[in-house]
mmCIF file of C-alpha atoms in Angstrom:
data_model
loop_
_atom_site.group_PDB
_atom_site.id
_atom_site.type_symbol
_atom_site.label_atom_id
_atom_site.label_comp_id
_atom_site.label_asym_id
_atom_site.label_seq_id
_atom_site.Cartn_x
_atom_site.Cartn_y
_atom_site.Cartn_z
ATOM 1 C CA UNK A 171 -89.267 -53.623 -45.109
ATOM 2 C CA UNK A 172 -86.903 -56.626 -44.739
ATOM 3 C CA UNK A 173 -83.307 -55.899 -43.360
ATOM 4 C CA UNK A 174 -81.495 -58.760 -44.473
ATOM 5 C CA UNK A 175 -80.915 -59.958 -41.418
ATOM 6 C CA UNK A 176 -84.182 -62.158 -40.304
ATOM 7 C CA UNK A 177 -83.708 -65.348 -39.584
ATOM 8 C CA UNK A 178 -84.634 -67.787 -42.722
ATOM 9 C CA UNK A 179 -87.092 -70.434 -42.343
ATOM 10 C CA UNK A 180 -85.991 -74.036 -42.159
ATOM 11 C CA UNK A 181 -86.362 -76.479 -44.563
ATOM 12 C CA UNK A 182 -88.604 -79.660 -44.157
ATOM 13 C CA UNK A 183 -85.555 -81.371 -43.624
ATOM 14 C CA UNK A 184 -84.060 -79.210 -41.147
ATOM 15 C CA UNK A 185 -87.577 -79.118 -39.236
ATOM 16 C CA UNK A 186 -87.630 -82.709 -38.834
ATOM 17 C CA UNK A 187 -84.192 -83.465 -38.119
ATOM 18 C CA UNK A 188 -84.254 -80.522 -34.913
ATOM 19 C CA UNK A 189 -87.663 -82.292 -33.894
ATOM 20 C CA UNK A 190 -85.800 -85.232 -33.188
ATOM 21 C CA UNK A 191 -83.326 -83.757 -31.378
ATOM 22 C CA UNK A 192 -82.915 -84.639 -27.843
ATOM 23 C CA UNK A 193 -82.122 -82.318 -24.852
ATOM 24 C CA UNK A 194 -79.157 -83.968 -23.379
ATOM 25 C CA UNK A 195 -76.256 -83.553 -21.440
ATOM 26 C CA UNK A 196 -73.810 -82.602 -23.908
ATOM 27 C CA UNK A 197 -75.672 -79.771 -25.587
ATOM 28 C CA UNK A 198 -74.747 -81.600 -28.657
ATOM 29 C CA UNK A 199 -76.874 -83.881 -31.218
ATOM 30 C CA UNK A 200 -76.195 -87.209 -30.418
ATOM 31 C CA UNK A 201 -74.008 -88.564 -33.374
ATOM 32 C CA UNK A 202 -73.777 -92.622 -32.614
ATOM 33 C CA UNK A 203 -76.646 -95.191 -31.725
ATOM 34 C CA UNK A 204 -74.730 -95.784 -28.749
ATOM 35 C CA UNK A 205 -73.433 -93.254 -27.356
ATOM 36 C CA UNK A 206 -72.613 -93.740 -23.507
ATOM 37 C CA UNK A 207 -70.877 -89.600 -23.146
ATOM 38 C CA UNK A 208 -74.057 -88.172 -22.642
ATOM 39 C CA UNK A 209 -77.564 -89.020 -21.409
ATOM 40 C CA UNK A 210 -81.452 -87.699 -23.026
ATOM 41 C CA UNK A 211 -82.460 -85.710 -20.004
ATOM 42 C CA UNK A 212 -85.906 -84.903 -21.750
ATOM 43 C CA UNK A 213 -86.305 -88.952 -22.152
ATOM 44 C CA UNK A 214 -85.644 -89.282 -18.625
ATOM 45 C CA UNK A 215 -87.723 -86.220 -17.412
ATOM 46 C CA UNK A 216 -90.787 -87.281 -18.922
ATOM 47 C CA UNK A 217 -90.344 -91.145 -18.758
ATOM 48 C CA UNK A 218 -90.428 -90.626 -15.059
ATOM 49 C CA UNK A 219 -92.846 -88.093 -15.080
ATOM 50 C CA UNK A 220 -95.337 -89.722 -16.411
ATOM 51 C CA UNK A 221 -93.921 -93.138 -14.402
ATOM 52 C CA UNK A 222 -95.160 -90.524 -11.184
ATOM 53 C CA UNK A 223 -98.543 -89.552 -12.984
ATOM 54 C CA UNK A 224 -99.458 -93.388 -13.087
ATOM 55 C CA UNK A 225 -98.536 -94.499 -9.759
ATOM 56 C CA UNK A 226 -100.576 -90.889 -8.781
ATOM 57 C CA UNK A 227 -103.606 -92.092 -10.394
ATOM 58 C CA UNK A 228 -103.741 -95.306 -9.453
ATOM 59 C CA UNK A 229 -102.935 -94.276 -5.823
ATOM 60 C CA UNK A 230 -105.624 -91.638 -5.658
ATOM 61 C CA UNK A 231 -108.261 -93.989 -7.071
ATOM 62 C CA UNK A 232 -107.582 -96.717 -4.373
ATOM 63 C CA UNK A 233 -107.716 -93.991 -1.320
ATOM 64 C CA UNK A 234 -111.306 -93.240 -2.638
ATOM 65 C CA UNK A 235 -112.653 -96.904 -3.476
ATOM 66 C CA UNK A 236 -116.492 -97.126 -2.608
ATOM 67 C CA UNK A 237 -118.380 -100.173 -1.859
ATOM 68 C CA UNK A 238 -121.422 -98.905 -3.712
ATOM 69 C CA UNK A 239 -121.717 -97.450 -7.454
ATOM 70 C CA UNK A 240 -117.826 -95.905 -8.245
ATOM 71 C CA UNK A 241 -116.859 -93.352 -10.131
ATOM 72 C CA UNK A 242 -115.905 -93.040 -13.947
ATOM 73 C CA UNK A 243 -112.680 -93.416 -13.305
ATOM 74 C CA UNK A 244 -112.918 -96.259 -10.976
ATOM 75 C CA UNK A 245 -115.282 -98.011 -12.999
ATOM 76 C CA UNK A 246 -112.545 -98.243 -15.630
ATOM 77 C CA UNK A 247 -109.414 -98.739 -13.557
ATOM 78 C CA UNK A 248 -111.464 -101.601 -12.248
ATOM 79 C CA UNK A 249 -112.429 -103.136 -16.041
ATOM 80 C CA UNK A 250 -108.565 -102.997 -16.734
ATOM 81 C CA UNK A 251 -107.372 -104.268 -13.963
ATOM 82 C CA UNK A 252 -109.419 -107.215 -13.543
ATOM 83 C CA UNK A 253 -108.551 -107.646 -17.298
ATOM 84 C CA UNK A 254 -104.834 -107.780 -16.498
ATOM 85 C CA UNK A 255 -105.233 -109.914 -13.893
ATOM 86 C CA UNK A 256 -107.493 -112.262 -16.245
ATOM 87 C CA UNK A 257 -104.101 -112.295 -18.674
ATOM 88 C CA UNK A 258 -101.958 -112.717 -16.103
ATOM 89 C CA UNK A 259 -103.736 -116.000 -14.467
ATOM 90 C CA UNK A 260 -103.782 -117.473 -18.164
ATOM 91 C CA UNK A 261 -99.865 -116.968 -18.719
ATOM 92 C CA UNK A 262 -98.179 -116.898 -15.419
ATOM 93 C CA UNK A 263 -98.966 -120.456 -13.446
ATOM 94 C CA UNK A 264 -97.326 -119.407 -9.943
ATOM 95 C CA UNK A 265 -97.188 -116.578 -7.719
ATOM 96 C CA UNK A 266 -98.889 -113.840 -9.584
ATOM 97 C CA UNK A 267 -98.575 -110.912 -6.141
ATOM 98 C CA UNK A 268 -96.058 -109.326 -7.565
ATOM 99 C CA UNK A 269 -96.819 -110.053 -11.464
ATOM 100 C CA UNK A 270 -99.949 -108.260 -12.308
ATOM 101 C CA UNK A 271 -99.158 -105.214 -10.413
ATOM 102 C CA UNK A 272 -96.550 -104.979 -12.296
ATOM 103 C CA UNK A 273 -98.378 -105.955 -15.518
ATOM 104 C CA UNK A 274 -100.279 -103.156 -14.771
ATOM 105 C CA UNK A 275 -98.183 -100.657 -14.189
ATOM 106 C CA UNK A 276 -96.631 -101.552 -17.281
ATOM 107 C CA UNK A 277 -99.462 -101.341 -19.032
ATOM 108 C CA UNK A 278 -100.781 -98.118 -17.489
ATOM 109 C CA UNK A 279 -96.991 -96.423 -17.472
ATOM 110 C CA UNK A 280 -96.166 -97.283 -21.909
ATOM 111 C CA UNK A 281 -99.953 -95.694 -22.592
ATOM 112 C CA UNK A 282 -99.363 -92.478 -20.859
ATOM 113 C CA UNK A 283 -96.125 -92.308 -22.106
ATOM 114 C CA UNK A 284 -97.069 -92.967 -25.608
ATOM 115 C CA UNK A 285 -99.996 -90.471 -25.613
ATOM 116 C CA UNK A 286 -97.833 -87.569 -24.626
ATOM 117 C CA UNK A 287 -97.545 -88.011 -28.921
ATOM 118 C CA UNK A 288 -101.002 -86.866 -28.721
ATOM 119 C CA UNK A 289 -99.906 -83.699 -27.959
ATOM 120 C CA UNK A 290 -99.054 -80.455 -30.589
ATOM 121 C CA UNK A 291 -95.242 -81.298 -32.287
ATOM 122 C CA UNK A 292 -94.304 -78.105 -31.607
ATOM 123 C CA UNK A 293 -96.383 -77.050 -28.441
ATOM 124 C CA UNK A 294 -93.694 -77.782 -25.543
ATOM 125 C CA UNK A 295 -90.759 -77.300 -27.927
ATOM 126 C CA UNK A 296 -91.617 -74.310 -28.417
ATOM 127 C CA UNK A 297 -92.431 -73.393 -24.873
ATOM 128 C CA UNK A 298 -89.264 -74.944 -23.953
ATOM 129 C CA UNK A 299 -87.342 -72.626 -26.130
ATOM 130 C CA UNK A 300 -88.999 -69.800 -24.656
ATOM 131 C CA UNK A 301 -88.289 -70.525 -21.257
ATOM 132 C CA UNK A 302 -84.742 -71.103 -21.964
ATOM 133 C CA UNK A 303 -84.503 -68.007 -24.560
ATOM 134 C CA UNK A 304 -82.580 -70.156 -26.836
ATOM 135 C CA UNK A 305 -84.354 -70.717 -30.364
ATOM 136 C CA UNK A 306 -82.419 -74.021 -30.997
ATOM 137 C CA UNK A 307 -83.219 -75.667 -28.017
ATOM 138 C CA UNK A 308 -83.729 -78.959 -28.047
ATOM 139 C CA UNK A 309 -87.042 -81.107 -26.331
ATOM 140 C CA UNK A 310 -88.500 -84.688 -27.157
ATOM 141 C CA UNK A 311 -91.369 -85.671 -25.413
ATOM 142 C CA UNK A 312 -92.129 -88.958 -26.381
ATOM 143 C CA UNK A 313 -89.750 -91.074 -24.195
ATOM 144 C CA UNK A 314 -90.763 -94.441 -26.092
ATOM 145 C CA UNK A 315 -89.626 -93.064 -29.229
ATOM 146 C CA UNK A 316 -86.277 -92.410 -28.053
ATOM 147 C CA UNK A 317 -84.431 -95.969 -28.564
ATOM 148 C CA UNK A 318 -83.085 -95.639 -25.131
ATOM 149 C CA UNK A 319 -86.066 -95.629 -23.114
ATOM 150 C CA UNK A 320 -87.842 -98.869 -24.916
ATOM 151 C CA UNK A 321 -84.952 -100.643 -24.462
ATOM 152 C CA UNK A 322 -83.806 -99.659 -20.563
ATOM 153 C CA UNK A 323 -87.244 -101.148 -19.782
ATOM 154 C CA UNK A 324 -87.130 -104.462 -21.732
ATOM 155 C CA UNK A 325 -83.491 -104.277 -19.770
ATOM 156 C CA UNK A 326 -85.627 -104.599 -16.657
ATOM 157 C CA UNK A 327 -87.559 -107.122 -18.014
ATOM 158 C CA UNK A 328 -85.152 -109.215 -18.883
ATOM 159 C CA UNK A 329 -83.368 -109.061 -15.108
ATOM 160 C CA UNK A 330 -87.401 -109.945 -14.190
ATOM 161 C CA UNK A 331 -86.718 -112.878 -16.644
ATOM 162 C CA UNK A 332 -83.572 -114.427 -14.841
ATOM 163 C CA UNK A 333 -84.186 -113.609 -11.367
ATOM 164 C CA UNK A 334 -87.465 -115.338 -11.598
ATOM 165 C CA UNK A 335 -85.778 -118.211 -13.060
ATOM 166 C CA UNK A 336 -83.380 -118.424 -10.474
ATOM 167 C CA UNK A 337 -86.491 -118.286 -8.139
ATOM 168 C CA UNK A 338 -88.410 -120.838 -9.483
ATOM 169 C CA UNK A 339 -85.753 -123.422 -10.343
ATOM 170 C CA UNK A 340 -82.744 -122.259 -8.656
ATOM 171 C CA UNK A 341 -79.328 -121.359 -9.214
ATOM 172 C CA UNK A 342 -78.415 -125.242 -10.084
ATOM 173 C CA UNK A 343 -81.455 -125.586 -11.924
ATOM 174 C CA UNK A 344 -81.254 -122.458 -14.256
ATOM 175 C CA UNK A 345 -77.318 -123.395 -14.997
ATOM 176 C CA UNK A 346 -78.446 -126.408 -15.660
ATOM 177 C CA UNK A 347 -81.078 -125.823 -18.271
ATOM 178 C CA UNK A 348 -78.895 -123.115 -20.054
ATOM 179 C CA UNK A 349 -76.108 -125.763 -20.839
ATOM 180 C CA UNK A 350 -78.329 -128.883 -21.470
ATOM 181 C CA UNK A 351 -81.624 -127.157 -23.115
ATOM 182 C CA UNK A 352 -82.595 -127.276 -26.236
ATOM 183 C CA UNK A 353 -80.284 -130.128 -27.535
ATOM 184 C CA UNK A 354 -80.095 -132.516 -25.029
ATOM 185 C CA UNK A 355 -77.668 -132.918 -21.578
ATOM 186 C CA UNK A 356 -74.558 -133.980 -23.121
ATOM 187 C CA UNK A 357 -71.708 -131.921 -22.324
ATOM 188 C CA UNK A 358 -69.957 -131.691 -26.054
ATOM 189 C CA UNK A 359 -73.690 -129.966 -26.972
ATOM 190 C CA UNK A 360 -73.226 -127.854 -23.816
ATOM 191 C CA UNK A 361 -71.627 -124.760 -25.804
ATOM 192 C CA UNK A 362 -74.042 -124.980 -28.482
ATOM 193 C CA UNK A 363 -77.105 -124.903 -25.969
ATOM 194 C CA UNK A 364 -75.107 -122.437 -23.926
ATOM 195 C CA UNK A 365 -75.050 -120.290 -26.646
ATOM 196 C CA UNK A 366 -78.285 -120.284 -28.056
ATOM 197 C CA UNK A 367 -80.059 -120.085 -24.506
ATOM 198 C CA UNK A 368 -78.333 -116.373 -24.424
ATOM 199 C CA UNK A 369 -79.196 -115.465 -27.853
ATOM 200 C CA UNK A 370 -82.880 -116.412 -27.017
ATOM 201 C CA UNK A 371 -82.592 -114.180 -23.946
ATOM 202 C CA UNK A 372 -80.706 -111.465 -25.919
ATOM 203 C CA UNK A 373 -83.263 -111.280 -28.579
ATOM 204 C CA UNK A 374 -86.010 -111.200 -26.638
ATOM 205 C CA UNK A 375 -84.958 -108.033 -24.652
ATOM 206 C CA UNK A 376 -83.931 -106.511 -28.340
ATOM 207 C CA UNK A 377 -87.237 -107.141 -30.233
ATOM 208 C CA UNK A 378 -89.397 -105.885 -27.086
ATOM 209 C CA UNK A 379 -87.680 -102.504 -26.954
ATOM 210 C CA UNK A 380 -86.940 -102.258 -30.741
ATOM 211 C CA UNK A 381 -91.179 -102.983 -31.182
ATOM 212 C CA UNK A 382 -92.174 -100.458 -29.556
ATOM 213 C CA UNK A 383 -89.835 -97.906 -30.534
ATOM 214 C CA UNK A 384 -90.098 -98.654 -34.009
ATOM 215 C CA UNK A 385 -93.823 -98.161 -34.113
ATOM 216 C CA UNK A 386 -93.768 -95.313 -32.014
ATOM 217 C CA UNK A 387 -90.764 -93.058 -34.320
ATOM 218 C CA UNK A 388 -92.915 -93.833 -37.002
ATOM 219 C CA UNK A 389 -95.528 -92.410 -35.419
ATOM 220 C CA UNK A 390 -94.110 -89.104 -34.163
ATOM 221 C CA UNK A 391 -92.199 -88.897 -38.149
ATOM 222 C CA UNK A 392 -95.912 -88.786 -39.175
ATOM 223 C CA UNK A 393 -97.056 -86.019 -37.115
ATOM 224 C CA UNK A 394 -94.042 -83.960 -37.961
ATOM 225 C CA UNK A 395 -95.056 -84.472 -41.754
ATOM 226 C CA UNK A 396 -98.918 -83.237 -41.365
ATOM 227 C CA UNK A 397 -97.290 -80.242 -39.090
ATOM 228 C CA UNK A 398 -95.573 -79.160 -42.090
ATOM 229 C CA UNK A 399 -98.139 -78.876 -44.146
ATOM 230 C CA UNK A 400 -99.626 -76.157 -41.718
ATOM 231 C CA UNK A 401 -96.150 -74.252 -42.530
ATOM 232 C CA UNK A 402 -97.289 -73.692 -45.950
ATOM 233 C CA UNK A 403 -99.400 -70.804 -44.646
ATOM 234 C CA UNK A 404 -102.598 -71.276 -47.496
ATOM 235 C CA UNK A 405 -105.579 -72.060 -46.984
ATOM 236 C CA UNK A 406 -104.892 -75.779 -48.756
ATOM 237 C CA UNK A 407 -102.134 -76.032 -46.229
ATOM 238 C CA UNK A 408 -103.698 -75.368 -42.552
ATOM 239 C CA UNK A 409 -106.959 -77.115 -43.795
ATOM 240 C CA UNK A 410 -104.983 -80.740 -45.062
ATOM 241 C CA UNK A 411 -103.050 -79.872 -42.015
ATOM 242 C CA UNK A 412 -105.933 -80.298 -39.447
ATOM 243 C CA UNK A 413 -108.047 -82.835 -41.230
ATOM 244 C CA UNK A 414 -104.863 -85.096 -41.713
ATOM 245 C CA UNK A 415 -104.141 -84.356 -37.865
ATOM 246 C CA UNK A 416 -107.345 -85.167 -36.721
ATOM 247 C CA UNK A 417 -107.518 -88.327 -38.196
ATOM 248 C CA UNK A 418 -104.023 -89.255 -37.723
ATOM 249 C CA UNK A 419 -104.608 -88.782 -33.678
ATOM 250 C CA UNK A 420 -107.621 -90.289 -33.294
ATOM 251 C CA UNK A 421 -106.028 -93.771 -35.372
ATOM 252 C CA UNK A 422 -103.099 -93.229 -33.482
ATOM 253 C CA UNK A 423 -105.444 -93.838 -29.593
ATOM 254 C CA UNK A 424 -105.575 -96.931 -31.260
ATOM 255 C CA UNK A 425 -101.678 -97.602 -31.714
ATOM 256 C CA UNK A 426 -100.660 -95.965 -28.279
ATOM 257 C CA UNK A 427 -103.018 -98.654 -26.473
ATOM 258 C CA UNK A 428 -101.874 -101.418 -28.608
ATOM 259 C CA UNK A 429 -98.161 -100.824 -28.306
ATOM 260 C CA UNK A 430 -98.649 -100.453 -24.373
ATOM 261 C CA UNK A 431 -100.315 -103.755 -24.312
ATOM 262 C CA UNK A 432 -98.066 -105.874 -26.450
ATOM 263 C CA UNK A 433 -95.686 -104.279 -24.296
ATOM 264 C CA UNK A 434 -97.846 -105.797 -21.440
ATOM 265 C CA UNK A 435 -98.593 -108.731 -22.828
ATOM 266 C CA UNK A 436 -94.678 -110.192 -23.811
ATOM 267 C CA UNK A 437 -93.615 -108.720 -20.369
ATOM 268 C CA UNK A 438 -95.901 -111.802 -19.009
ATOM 269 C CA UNK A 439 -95.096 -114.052 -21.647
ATOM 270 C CA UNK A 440 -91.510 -113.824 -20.864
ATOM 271 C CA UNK A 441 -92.233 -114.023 -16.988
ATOM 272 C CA UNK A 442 -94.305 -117.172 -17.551
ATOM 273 C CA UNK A 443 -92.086 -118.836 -19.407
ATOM 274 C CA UNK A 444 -89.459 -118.128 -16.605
ATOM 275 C CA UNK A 445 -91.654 -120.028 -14.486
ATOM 276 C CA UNK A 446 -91.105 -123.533 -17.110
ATOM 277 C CA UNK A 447 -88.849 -125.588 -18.063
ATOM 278 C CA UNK A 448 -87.916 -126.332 -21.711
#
C-alpha cells in the first residue's frame, strides 16, 4: 500500500541531466563552461587511473618479453607498437626517442579511457551512491567526455608543440618564423603574421580536444537514451533496451579506437610539423 511518501521516479530529462553530472569539489552542478571554483574529481580519478592501468600494462608486458613465440598479449602490444612507430617515422623526420613512446602512450591511454563508456550507465553510479549513502550523488566515468579532460591534454600537446620548436630551430628561430611566416619578413606584415601564427596554434589545441570530446558526449548521450528504454519495465522496453545496447557497444569498439588514434595521429602531425619550417 503506497504511503505517499516514496520517492517519485525521474523523468527522462532529469535522468540524463544527473548522468552528466560530475562529482566535484563544490558539491554543486557545474553552472559555466568555464568554471575555474571547482575541479571534476571523478574526471581526474579515472583519467589517471586508467593513465596508471596503461603504463601497468605496458610495464608488465616488457618485464616478461620472450625471445621465442609471445604471448597474446604481447603479440598485440608488439603489432601496435611497431605500427606506431611505422606512423611516427612517416610524420616526424628527427629524433623520434621520445616521440613514439609517447605516441603510444597516447594512443594506448585515450582507448582505455574511452572504453570505460563500455561499461553499464548506471553500474558505478549507482555503486557510488551506495558507498556514499547519498542517492544524488554524483559520478562520470568517462573522463574524455568531460570537456576538461580532452582539452588539458591537447594543452600538453600544444607545450610539446612549442618546446619542440624551440628545440629544433631555437629561440631566435621560432620568434623569427612567428613574425615573418606566412606573409613574408617585412616588419609592417609582422603583426598580421604574428597574429595568425597564434591563432593557428590556438586552434589547433581547440579542435583536438573539442574532437574528441564531441564524439565521445555523443556517445555516452546515446547510451543514456537506450538505458531508458530498459526503465519502461515491459517486455518491449528491456528487449529494445538490450538489442539497441548490444549493437550500440559493439559499433561504438569501433569509435573508441578511432577517436584514440586521431587523437594519436594529430598529436604527431603537430609534433612533425614543429620539426619544419613554413
Amino acid at each position: 500500500m503506497a504511503t505517499g511518501h516514496e520517492a517519485a521516479a525521474p523523468t527522462a530529462s532529469e535522468y540524463i541531466v544527473h548522468h552528466l553530472g560530475h562529482y566535484n569539489t563544490s558539491g554543486e552542478p557545474q553552472k559555466a563552461i568555464i568554471d575555474f571554483s571547482m575541479a571534476n574529481l571523478d574526471t581526474l580519478f579515472f583519467s589517471l587511473g586508467m593513465g596508471l592501468f596503461t603504463i601497468l600494462l605496458m610495464w608488465s608486458v616488457a618485464r616478461k618479453v620472450t625471445s621465442g613465440v609471445p604471448g597474446r598479449l604481447q603479440a598485440a602490444l608488439e603489432i601496435v607498437m611497431e605500427w606506431v612507430d611505422d606512423q611516427a617515422k612517416s610524420i616526424v623526420h628527427g629524433d623520434r626517442t621520445f616521440i613514439a613512446p609517447l605516441a603510444l602512450t597516447v594512443f594506448l591511454w585515450v582507448f582505455f579511457m574511452n572504453a570505460l563508456d563500455l561499461l553499464p550507465v548506471d553500474l558505478l553510479p549507482f555503486l557510488w551512491q551506495g558507498a556514499t549513502g547519498d542517492s544524488h550523488a554524483y559520478l562520470r566515468i568517462v573522463p574524455t567526455a568531460d570537456l576538461n579532460g580532452p582539452l588539458g591534454m591537447s594543452l600538453g600537446v600544444l607545450l610539446l608543440m612549442i618546446w619542440y620548436s624551440f628545440k629544433i630551430k631555437g629561440a631566435g628561430g621560432f620568434l623569427h618564423e612567428l613574425v615573418a611566416a606566412p606573409f613574408g619578413d617585412k616588419i609592417f606584415l609582422y603583426p598580421m603574421n604574428l597574429l595568425l601564427n597564434l591563432i593557428e596554434f590556438a586552434a589547433k589545441a581547440l579542435s583536438l580536444g573539442m574532437r574528441l570530446f564531441g564524439n565521445m558526449y555523443a556517445g555516452e548521450l546515446i547510451f543514456m537514451l537506450i538505458a531508458l528504454l530498459g526503465g519502461t519495465l515491459t517486455w518491449w522496453g528491456i528487449g529494445m533496451h538490450l538489442a539497441l545496447g548490444a549493437v550500440w557497444a559493439i559499433f561504438h569498439i569501433l569509435i573508441i579506437t578511432l577517436q584514440a588514434f586521431i587523437f594519436m595521429m594529430l598529436t604527431l602531425v603537430y609534433i612533425g610539423q614543429a620539426h619544419e619550417g613554413h
